PDB file of C-alpha atoms and ligand atoms in Angstrom:
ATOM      1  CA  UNK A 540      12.330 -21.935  18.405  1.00 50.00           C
ATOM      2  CA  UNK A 541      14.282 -24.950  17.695  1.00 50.00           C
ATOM      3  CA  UNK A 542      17.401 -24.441  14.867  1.00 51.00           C
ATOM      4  CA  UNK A 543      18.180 -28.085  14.729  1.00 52.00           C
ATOM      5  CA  UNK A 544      15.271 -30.045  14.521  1.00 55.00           C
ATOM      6  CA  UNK A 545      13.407 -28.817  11.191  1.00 54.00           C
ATOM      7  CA  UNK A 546      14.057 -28.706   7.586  1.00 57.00           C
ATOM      8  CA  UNK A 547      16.817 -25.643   6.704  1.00 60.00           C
ATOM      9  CA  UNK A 548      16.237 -23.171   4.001  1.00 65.00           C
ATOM     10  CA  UNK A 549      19.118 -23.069   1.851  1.00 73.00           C
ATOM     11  CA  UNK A 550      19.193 -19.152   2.385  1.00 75.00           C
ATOM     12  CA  UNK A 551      17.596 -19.233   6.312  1.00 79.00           C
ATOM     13  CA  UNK A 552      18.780 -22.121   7.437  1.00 79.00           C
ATOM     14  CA  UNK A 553      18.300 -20.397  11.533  1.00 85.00           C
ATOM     15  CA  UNK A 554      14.764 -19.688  10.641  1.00 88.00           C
ATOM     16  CA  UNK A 555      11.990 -22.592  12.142  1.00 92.00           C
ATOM     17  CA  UNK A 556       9.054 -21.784   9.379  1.00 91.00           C
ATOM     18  CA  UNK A 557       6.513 -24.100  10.349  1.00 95.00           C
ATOM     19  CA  UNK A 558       7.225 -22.595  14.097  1.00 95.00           C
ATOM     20  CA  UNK A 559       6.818 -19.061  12.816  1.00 94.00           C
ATOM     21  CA  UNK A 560       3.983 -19.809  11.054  1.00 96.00           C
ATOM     22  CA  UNK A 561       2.004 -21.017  14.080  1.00 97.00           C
ATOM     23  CA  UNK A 562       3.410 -18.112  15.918  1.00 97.00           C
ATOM     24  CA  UNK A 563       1.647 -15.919  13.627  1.00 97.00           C
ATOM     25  CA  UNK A 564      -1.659 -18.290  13.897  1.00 97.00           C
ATOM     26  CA  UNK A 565      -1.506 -17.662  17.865  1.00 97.00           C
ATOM     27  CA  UNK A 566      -1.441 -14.013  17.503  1.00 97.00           C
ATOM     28  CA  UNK A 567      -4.117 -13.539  14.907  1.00 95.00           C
ATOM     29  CA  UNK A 568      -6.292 -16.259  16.635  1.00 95.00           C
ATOM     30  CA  UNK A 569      -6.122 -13.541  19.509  1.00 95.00           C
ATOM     31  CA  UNK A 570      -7.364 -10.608  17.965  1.00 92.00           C
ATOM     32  CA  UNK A 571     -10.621 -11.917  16.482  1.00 94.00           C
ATOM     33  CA  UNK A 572     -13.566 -11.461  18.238  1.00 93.00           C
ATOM     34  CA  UNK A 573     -16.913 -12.996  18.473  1.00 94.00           C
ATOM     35  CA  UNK A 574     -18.746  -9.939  16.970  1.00 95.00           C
ATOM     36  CA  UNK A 575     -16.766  -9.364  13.632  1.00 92.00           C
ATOM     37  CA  UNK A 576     -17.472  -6.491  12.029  1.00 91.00           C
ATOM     38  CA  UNK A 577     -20.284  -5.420  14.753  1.00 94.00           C
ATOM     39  CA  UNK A 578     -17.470  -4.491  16.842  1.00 93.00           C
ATOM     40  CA  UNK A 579     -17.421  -0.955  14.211  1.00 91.00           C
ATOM     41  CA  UNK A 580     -19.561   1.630  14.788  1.00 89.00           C
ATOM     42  CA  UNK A 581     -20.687   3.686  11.365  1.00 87.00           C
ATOM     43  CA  UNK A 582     -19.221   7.470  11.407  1.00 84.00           C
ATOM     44  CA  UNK A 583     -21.833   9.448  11.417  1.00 86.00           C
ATOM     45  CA  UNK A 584     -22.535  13.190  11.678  1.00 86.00           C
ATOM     46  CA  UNK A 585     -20.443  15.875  11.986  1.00 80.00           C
ATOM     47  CA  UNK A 586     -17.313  13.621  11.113  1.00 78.00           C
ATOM     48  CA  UNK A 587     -18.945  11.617   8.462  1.00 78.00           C
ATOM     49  CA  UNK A 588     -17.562  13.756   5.977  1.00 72.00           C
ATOM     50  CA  UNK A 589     -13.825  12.797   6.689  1.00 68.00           C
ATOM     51  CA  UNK A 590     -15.377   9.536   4.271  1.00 72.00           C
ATOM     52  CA  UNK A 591     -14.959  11.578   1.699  1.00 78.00           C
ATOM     53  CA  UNK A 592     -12.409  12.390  -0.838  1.00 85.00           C
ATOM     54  CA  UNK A 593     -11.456  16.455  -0.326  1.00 86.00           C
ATOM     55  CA  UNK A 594      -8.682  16.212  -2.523  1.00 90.00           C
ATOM     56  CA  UNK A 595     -10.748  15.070  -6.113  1.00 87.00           C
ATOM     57  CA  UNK A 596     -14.013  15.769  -7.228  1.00 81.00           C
ATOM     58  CA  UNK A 597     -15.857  12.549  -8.196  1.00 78.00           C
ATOM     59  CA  UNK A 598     -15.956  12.033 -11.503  1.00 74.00           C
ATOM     60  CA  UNK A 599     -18.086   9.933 -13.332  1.00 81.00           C
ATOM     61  CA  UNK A 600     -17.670   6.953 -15.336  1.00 82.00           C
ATOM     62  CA  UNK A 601     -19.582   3.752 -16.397  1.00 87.00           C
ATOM     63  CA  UNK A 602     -18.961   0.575 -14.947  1.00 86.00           C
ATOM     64  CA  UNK A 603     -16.082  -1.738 -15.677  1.00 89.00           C
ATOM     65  CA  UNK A 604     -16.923  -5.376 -16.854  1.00 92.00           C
ATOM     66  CA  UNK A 605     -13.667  -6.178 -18.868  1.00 94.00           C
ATOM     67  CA  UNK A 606     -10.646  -8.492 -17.936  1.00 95.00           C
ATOM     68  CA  UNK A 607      -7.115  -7.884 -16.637  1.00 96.00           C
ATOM     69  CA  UNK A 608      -4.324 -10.237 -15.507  1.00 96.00           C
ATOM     70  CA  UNK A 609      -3.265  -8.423 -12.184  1.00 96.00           C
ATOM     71  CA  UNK A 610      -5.642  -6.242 -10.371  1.00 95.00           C
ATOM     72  CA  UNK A 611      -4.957  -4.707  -6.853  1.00 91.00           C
ATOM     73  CA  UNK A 612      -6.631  -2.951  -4.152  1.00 96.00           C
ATOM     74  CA  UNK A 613      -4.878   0.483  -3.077  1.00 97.00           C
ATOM     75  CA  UNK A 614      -2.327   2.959  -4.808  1.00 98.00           C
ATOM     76  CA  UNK A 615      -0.018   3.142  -1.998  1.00 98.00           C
ATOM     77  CA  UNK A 616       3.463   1.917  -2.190  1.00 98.00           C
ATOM     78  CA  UNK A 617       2.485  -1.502  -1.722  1.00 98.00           C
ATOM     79  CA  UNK A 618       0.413  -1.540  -5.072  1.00 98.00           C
ATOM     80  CA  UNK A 619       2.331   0.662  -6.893  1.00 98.00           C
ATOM     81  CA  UNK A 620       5.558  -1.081  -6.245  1.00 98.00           C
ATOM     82  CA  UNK A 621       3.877  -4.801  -7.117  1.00 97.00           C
ATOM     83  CA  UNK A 622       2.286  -2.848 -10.240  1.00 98.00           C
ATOM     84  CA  UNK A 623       5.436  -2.004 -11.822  1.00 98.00           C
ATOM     85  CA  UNK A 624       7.456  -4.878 -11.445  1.00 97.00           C
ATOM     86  CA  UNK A 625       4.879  -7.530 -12.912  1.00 97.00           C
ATOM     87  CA  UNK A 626       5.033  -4.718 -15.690  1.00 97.00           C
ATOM     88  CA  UNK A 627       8.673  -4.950 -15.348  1.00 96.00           C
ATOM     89  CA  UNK A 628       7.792  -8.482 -16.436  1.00 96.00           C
ATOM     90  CA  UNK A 629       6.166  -7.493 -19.558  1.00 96.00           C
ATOM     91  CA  UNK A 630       2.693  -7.516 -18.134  1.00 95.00           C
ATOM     92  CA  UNK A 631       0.915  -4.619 -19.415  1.00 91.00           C
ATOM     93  CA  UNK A 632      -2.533  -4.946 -18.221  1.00 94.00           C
ATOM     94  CA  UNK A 633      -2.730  -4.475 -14.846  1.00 97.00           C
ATOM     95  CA  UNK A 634      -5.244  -2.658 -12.673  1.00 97.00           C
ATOM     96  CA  UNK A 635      -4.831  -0.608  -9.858  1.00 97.00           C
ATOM     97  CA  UNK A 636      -8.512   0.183  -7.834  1.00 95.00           C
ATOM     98  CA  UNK A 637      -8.225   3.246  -5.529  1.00 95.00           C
ATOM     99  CA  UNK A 638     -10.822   5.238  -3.529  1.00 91.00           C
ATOM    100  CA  UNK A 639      -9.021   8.160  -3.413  1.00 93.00           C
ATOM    101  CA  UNK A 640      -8.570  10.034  -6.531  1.00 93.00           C
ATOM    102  CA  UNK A 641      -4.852   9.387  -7.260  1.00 95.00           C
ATOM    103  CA  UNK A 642      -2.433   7.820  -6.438  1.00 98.00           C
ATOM    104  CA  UNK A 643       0.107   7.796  -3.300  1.00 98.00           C
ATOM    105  CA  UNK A 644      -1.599   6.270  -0.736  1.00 98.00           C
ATOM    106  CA  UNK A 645      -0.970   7.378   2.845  1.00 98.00           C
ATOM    107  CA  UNK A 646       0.757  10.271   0.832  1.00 98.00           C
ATOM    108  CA  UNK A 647      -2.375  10.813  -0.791  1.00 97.00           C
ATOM    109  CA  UNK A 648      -4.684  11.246   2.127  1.00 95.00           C
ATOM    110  CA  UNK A 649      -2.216  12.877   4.371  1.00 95.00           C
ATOM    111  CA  UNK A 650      -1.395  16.262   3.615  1.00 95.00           C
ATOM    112  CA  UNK A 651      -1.653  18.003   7.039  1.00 94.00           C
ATOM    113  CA  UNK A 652       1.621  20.811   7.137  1.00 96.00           C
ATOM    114  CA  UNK A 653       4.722  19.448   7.737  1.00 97.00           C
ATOM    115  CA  UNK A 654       4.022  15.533   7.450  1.00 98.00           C
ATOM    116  CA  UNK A 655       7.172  13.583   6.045  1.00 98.00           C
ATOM    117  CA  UNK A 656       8.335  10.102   6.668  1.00 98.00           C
ATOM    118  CA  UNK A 657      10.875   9.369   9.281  1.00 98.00           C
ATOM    119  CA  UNK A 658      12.655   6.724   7.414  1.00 98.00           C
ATOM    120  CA  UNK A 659      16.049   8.011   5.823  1.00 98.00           C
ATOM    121  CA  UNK A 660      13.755   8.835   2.075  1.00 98.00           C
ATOM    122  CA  UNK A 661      16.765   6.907   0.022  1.00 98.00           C
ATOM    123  CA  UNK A 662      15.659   3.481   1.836  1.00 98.00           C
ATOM    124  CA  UNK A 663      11.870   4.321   2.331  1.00 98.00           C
ATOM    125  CA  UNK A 664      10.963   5.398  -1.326  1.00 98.00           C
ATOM    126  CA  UNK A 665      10.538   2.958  -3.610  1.00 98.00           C
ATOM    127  CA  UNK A 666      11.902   2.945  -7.143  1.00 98.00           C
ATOM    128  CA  UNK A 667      14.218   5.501  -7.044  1.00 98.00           C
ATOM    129  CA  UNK A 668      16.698   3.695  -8.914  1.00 98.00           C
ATOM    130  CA  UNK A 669      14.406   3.021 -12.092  1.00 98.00           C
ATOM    131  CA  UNK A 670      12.584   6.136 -12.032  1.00 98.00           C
ATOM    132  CA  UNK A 671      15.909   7.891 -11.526  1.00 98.00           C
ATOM    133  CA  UNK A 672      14.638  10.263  -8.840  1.00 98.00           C
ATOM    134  CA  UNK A 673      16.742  11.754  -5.737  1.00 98.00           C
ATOM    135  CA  UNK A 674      14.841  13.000  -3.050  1.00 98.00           C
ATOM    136  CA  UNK A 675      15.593  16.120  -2.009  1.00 98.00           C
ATOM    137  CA  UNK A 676      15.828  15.697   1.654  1.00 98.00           C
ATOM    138  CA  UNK A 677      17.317  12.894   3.862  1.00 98.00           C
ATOM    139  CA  UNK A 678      13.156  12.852   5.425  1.00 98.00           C
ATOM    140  CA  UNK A 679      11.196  13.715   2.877  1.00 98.00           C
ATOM    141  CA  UNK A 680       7.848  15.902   3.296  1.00 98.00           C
ATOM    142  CA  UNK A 681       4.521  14.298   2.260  1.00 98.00           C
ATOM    143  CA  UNK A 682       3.984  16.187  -1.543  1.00 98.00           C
ATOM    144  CA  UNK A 683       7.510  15.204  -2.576  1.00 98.00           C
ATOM    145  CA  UNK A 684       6.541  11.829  -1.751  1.00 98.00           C
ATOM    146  CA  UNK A 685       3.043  11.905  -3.404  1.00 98.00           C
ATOM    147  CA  UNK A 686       4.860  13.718  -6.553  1.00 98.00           C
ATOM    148  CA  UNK A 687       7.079  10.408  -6.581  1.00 98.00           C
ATOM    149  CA  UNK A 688       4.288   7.619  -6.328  1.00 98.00           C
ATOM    150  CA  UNK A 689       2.690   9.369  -9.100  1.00 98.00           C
ATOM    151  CA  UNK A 690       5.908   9.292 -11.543  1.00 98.00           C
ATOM    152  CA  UNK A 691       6.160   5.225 -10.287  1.00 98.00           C
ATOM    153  CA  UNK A 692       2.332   5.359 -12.368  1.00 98.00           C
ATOM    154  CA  UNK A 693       3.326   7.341 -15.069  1.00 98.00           C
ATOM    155  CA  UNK A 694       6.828   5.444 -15.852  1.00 98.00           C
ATOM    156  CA  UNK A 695       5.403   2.100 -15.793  1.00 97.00           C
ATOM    157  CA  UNK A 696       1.866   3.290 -17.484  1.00 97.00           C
ATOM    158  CA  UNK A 697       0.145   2.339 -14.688  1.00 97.00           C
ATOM    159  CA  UNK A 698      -2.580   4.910 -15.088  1.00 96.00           C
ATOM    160  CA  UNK A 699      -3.486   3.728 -18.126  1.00 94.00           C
ATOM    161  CA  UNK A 700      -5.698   1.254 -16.153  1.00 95.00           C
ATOM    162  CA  UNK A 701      -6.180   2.398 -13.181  1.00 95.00           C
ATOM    163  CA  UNK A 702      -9.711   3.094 -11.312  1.00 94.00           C
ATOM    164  CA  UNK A 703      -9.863   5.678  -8.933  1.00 92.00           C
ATOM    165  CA  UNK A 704     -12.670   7.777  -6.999  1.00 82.00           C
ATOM    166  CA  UNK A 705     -15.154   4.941  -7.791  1.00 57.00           C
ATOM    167  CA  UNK A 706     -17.866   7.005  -6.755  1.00 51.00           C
ATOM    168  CA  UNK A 707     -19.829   7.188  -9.667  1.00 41.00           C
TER     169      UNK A 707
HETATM  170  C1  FAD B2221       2.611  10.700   8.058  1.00 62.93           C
HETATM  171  C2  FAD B2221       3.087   9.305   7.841  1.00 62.93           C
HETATM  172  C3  FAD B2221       4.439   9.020   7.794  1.00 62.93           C
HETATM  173  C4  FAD B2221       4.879   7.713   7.576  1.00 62.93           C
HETATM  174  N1  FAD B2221       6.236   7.515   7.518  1.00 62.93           N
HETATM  175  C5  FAD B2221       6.687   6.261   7.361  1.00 62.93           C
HETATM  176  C6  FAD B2221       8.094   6.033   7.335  1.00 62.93           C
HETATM  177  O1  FAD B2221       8.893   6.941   7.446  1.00 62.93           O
HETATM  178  N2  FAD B2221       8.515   4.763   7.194  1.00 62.93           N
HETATM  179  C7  FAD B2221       7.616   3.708   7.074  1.00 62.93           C
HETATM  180  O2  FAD B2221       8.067   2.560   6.957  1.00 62.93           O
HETATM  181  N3  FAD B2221       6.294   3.920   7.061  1.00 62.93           N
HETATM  182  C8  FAD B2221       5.804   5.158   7.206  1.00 62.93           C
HETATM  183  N4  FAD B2221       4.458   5.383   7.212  1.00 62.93           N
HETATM  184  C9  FAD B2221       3.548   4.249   7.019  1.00 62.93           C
HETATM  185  C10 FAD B2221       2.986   4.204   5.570  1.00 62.93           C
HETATM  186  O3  FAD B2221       1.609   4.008   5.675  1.00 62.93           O
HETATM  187  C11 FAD B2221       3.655   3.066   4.801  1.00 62.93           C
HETATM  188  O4  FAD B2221       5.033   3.314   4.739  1.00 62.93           O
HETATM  189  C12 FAD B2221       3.184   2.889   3.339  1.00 62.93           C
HETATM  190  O5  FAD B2221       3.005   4.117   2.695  1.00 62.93           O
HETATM  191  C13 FAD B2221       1.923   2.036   3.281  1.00 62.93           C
HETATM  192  O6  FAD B2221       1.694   1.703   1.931  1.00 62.93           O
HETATM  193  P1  FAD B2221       0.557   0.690   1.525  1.00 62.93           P
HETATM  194  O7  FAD B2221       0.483   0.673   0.043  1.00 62.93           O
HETATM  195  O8  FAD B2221       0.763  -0.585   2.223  1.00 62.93           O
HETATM  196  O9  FAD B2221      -0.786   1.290   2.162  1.00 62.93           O
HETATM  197  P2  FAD B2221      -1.469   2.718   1.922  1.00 62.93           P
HETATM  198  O10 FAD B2221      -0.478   3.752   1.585  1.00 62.93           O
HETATM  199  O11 FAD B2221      -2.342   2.936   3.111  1.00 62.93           O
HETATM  200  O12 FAD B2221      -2.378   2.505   0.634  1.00 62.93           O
HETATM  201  C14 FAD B2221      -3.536   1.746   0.676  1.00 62.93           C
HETATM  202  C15 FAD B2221      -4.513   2.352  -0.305  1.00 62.93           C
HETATM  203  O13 FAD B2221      -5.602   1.454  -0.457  1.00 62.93           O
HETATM  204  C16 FAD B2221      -6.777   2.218  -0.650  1.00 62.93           C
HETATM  205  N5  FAD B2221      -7.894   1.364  -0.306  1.00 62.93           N
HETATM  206  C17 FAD B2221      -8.117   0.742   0.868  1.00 62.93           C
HETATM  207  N6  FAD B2221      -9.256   0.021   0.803  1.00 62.93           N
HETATM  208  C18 FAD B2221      -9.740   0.190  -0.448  1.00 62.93           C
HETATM  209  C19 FAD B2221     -10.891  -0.316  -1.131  1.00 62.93           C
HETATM  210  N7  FAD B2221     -11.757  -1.136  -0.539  1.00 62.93           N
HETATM  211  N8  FAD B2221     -11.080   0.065  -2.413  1.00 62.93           N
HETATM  212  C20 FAD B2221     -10.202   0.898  -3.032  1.00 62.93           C
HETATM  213  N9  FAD B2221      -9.088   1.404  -2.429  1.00 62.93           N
HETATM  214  C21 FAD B2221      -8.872   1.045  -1.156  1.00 62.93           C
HETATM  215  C22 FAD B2221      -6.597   3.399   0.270  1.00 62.93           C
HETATM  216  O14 FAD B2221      -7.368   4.511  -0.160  1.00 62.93           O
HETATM  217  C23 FAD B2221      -5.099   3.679   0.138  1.00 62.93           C
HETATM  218  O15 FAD B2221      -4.841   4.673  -0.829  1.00 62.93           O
HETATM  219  C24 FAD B2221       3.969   6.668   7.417  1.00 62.93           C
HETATM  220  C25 FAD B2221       2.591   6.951   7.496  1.00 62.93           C
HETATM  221  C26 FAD B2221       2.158   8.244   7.686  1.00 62.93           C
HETATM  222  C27 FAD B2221       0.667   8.512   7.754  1.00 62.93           C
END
């Protein structure tokens, strides 16, 4: 990667965009394949049940046809942490969609004993500032991290919206 020969970012002026952006090209180009989604085989069986939701029974609900500004897909950290700073921005209606029946994510569908993250919890949970939470241990375990992406939905109303299970 060149760092003389291409138009500097005021804040990155080392970083080559257009260079890294063909980089990435070349590496996705390599992992498609012919057969798309053929390539995936349906579970079936005896594991077809690990499909399902354990953790919430489904519960029904009529179809949605109205209109919001911001929807996403998934109430993980990535959603929830978009989610509340467009409401930051005064945005109120903003959807979340979720399979599972909550939210949290990989916190949500992971609950085996004595799953935590193994980033120091202070730089891997999100929010902590404006939801004034302190975790509890330097590497959290998976509940007090679930617990925390569901106070991120309550602060910034973000169940209010949200669609989850969508089973019905
Ligand atoms: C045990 C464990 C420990 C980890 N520890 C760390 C760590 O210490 N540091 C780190 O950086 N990362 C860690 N990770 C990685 C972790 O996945 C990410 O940090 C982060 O939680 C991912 O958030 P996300 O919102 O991008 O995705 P996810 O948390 O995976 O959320 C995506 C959500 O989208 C939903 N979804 C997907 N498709 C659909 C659909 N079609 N319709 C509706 N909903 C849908 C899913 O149900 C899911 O809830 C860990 C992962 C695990 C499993």
């Amino acid at each position: 990667m060149t760092t003389t020969d291409q138009p500097r970012d005021q804040h990155a002026p080392w970083i080559d965009k257009e260079r890294l952006r063909q980089k990435y090209l070349e590496e996705r180009n390599k992992r498609l394949r012919p057969d798309g989604n053929d390539q995936y085989l349906q579970v079936r069986g005896q594991l077809a049940h690990y499909l399902d939701d354990p953790y919430s029974p489904v519960a029904p609900r009529a179809p949605k046809a109205d209109h919001v500004t911001f929807a996403f897909i998934g109430g993980g950290f990535a959603g929830l942490a978009t989610a509340a700073r467009i409401s930051e921005a005064g945005i109120e209606d903003i959807r979340i969609v979720e399979k599972g029946g909550d939210f949290g994510g990989t916190w949500y569908w992971n609950r085996y004993p004595g799953a935590q993250c193994d980033t120091a919890s202070m730089v891997y949970m999100p929010l902590l500032e404006e939801t004034g939470y302190m975790p509890s241990e330097k590497y959290a375990h998976a509940p007090e991290i679930l617990a925390h992406c569901q106070r991120i939905g309550k602060q910034f109303g973000l169940y209010d919206n949200a669609l989850f299970t969508p089973r019905s």
